[in-house]
CSV table of C-alpha atoms in Angstrom, one decimal:
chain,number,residue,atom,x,y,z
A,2,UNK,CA,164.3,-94.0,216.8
A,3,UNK,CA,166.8,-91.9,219.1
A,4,UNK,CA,169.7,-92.9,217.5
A,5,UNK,CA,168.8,-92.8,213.7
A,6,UNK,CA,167.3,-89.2,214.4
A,7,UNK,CA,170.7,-88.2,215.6
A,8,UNK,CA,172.3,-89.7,212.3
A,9,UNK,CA,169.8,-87.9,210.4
A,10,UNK,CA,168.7,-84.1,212.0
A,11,UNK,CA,172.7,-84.1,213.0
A,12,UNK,CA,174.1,-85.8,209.9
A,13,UNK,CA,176.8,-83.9,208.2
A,14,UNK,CA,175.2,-82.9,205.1
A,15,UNK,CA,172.9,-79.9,205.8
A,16,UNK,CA,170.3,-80.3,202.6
A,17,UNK,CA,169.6,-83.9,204.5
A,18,UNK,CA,169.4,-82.9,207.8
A,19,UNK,CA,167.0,-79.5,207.0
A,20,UNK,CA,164.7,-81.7,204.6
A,21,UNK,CA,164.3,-84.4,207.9
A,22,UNK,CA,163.6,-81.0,210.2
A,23,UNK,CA,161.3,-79.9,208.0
A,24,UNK,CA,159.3,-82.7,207.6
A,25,UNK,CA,158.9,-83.4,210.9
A,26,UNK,CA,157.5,-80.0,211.5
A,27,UNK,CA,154.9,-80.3,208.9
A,28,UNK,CA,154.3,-83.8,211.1
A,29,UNK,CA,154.5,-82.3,213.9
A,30,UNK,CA,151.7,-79.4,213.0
A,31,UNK,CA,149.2,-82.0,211.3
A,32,UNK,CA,149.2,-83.7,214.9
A,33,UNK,CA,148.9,-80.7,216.6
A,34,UNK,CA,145.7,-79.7,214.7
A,35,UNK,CA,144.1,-82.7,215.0
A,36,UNK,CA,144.4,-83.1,219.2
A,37,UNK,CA,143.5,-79.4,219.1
A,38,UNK,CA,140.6,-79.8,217.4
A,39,UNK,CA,139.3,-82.8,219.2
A,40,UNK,CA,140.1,-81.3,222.5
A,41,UNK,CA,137.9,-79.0,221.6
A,42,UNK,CA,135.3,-80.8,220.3
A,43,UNK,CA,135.3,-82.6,224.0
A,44,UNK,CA,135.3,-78.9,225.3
A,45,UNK,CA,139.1,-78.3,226.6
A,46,UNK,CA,139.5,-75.4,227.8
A,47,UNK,CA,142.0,-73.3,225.6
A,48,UNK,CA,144.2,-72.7,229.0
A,49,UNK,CA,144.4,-76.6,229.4
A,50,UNK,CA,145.4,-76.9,225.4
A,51,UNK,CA,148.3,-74.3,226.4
A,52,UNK,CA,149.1,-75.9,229.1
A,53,UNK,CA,149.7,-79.3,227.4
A,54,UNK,CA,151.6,-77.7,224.7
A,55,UNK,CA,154.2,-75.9,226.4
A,56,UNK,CA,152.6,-72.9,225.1
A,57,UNK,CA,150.3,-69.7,226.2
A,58,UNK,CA,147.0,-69.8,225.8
A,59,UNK,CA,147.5,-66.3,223.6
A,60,UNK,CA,149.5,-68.2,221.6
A,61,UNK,CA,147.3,-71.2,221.2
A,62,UNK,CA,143.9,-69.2,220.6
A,63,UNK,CA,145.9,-67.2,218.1
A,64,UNK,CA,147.0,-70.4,215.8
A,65,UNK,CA,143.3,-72.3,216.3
A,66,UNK,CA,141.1,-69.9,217.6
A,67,UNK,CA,139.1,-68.9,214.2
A,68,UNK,CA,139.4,-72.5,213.0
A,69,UNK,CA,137.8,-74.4,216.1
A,70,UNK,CA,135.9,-71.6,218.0
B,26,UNK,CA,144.1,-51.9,190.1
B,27,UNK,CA,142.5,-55.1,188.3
B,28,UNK,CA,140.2,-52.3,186.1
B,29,UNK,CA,143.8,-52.2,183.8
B,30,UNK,CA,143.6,-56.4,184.0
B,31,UNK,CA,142.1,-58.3,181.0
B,32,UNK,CA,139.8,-60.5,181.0
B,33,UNK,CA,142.3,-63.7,180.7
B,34,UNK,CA,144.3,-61.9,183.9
B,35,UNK,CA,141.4,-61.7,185.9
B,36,UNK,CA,140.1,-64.9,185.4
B,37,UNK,CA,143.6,-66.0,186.0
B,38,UNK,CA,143.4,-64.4,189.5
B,39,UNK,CA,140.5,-66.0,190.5
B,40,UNK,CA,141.9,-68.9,189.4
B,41,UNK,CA,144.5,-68.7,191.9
B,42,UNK,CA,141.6,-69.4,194.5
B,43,UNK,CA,140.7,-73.0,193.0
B,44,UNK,CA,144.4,-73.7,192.4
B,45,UNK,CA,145.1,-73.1,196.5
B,46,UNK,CA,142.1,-74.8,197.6
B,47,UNK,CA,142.6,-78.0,195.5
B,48,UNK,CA,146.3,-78.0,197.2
B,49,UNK,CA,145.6,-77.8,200.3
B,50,UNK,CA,146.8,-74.3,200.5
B,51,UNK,CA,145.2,-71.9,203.6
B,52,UNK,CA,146.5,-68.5,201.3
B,53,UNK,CA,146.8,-67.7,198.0
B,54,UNK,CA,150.5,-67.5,197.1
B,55,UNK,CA,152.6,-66.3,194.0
B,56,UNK,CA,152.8,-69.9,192.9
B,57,UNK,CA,149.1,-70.5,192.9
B,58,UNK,CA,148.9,-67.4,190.9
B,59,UNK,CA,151.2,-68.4,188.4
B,60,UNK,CA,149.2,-72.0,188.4
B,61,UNK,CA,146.2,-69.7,187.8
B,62,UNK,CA,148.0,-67.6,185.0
B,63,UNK,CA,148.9,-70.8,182.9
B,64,UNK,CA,145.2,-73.0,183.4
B,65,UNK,CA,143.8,-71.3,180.3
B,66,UNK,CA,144.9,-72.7,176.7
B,67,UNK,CA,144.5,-69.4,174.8
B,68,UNK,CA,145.7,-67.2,177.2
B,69,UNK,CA,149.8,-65.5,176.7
B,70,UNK,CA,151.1,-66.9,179.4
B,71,UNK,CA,150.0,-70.5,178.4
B,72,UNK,CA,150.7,-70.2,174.8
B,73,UNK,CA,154.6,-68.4,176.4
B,74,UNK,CA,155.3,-71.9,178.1
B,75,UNK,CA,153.9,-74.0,175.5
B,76,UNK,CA,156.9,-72.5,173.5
B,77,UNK,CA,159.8,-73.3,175.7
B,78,UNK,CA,158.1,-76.4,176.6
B,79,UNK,CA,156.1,-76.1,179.6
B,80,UNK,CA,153.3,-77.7,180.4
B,81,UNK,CA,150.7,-76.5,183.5
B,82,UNK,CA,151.0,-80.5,185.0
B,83,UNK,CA,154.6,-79.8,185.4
B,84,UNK,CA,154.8,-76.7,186.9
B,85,UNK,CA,151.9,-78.0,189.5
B,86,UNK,CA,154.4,-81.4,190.4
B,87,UNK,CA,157.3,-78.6,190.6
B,88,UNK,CA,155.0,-76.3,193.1
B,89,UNK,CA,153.4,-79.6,194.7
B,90,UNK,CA,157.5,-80.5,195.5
B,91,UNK,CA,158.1,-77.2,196.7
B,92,UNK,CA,155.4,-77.0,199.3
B,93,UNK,CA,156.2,-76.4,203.2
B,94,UNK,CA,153.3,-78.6,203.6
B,95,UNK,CA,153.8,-82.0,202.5
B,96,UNK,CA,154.8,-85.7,204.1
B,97,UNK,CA,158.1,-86.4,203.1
B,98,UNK,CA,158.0,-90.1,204.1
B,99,UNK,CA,161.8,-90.4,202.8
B,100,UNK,CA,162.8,-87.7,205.2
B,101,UNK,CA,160.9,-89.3,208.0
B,102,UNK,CA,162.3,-92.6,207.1
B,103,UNK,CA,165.5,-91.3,207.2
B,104,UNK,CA,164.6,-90.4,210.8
B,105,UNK,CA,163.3,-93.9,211.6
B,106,UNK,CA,160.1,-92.7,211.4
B,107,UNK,CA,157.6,-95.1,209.7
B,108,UNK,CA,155.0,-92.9,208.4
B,109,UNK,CA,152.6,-95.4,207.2
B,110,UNK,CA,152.6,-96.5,210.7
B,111,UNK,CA,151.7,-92.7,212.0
B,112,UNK,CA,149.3,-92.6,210.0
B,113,UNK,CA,147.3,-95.6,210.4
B,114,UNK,CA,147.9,-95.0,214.0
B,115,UNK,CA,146.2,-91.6,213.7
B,116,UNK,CA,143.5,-93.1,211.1
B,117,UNK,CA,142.7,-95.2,214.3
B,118,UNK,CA,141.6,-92.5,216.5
B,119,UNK,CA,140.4,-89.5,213.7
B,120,UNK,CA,139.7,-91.0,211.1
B,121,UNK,CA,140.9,-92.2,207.6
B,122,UNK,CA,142.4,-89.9,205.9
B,123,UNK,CA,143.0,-87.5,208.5
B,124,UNK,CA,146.8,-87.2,208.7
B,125,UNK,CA,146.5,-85.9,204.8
B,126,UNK,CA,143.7,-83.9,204.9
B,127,UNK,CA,145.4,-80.2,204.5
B,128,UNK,CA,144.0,-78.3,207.2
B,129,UNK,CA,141.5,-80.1,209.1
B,130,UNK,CA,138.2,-77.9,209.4
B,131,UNK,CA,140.4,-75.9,207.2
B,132,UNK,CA,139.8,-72.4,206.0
B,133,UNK,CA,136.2,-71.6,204.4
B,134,UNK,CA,135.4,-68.5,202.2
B,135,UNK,CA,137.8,-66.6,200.2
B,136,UNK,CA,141.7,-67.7,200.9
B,137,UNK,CA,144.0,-64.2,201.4
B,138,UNK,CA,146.7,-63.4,199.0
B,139,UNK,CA,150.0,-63.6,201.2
B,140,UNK,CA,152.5,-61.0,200.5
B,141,UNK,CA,154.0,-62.6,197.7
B,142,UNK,CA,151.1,-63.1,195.8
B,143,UNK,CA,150.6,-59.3,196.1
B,144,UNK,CA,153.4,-58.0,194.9
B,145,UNK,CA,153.2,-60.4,191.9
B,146,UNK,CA,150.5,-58.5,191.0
B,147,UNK,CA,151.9,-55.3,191.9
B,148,UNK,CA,155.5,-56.3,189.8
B,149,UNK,CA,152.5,-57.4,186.9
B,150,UNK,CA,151.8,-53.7,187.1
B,151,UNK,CA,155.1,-52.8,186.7
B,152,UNK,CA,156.2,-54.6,183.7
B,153,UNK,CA,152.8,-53.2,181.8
B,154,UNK,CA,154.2,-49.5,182.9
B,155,UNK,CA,157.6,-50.3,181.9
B,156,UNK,CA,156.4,-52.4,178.4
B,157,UNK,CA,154.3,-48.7,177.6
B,158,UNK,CA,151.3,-51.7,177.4
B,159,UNK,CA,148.0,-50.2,178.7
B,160,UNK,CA,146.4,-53.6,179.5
B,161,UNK,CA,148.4,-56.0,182.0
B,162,UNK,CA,147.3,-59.9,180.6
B,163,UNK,CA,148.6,-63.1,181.8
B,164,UNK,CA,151.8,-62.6,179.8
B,165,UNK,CA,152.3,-59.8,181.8
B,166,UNK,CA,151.7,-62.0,185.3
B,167,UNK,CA,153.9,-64.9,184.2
B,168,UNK,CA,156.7,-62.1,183.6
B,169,UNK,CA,156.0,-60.8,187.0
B,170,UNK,CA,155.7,-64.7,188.1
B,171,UNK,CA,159.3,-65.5,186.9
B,172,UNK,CA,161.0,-62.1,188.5
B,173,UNK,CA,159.7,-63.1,192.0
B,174,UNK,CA,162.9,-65.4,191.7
B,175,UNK,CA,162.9,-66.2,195.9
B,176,UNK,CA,159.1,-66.9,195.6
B,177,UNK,CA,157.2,-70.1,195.2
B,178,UNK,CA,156.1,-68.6,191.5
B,179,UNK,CA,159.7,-68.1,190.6
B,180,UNK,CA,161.2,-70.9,192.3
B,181,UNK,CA,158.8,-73.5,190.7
B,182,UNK,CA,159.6,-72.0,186.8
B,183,UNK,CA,163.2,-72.4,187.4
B,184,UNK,CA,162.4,-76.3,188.5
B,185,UNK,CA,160.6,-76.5,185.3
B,186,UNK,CA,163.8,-75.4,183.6
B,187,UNK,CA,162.9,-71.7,182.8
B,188,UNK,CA,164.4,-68.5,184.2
B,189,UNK,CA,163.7,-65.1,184.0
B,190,UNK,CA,165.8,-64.4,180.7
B,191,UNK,CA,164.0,-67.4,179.0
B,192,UNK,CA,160.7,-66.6,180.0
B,193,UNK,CA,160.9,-62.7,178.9
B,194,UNK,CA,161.8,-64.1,175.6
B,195,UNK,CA,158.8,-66.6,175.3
B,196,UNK,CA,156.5,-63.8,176.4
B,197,UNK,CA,157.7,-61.4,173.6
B,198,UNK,CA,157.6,-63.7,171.1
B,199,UNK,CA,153.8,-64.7,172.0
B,200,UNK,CA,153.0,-61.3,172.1
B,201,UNK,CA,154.5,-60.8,168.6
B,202,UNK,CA,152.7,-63.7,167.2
B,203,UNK,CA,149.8,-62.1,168.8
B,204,UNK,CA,149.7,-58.8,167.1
């Protein structure tokens, strides 16, 4: 897909290239949710979620902490 | 403040609540209070867009299109992203229907109004203080509703065609009717 993302997210009209951003956001965040919530469902650790996401563990627990305890 | 609110505003309000559940929503913003403002047939702000030719089912498919939080296969395709195969791939391992459930183990209990949503009702306020009108109704939300022009309430009248002028007048002219 390398090359048609490049079209796309660095084509020249900005309307089409911000709608493909955004939508691979929202993408991204509904797989996000998912392998958080089954990581901890098979008891990850929040530091290991982190970890795998590039991310802090403050930063993880902040975004998913209240929805999977 | 809602003691000033009558009883078609507050039901409105709580409206608001069902409206952002049933889309998916994890906070009660000013376009699910204006969704919540226009449900009930004898209320101002319904009877206001019935004039200028608004029905509720548009405004939702104009707030639905507007929402952060939605698929846009096109856009993905566009990418070279095939979503029908994310999701069936994803179905595989959580689930059908997971990819499109909003918020998985979303939110339970009451949904917050986000600061949009608050100031719609603080701008609702407003226009009742600036009208001299000692009651604030739903015509007195969808006004506030239509001068949130950067919010989702605003933004979603003007894709149903109405702005701020237009709606001021429908409101009046309800109101007149009215009394």
């Amino acid at each position: 897909m390398s090359s048609e993302l490049l079209t796309a997210a660095a084509g020249d009209d900005p309307a089409e290239g911000l709608r493909a951003v955004r939508s691979l956001r929202v993408l991204a965040d509904r797989l996000e949710a998912l392998h958080v919530e089954r990581a901890r469902r098979l008891g990850w650790p929040w530091q290991h979620i982190a970890d795998a996401l590039g991310v802090t563990r403050q930063a993880v627990h902040k975004k998913y902490g209240k929805r999977y305890p | 403040m809602f003691e000033r609110f009558t009883r078609d505003a507050r039901v409105a309000v709580e409206q608001a609540q069902t409206v952002a559940r049933r889309l998916g929503a994890d906070h009660i913003g000013s376009e699910h209070v204006l969704l919540g403002t226009v449900a009930h047939g004898d209320a101002v702000a319904h009877r206001a867009l019935a004039r200028v030719g608004v029905e509720p089912a548009t405004l939702e498919r104009a707030v639905r299109a507007q929402s952060t939080d939605t698929l846009d296969a096109e856009a993905l395709a566009g990418l070279g992203i095939d979503l029908d195969a994310v999701r069936e791939q994803v179905e595989a391992t959580f689930g059908a229907g997971a990819l499109d459930a909003p918020a998985p183990g979303g939110r339970r209990g009451h949904l917050p109004f986000d600061a949009d949503a608050k100031k719609l009702l603080e701008v609702s306020l407003r226009e009742a203080l600036r009208l001299k009108h000692r009651r604030i109704d739903t015509g007195h939300l969808l006004l506030a509703a239509a001068r949130l022009d950067t919010a989702g309430s605003g933004r979603a009248l003007l894709a149903a065609g109405v702005d701020r002028d237009a709606v001021e007048r429908a409101v009046q002219a309800t109101w007149a009717d009215a009394a």
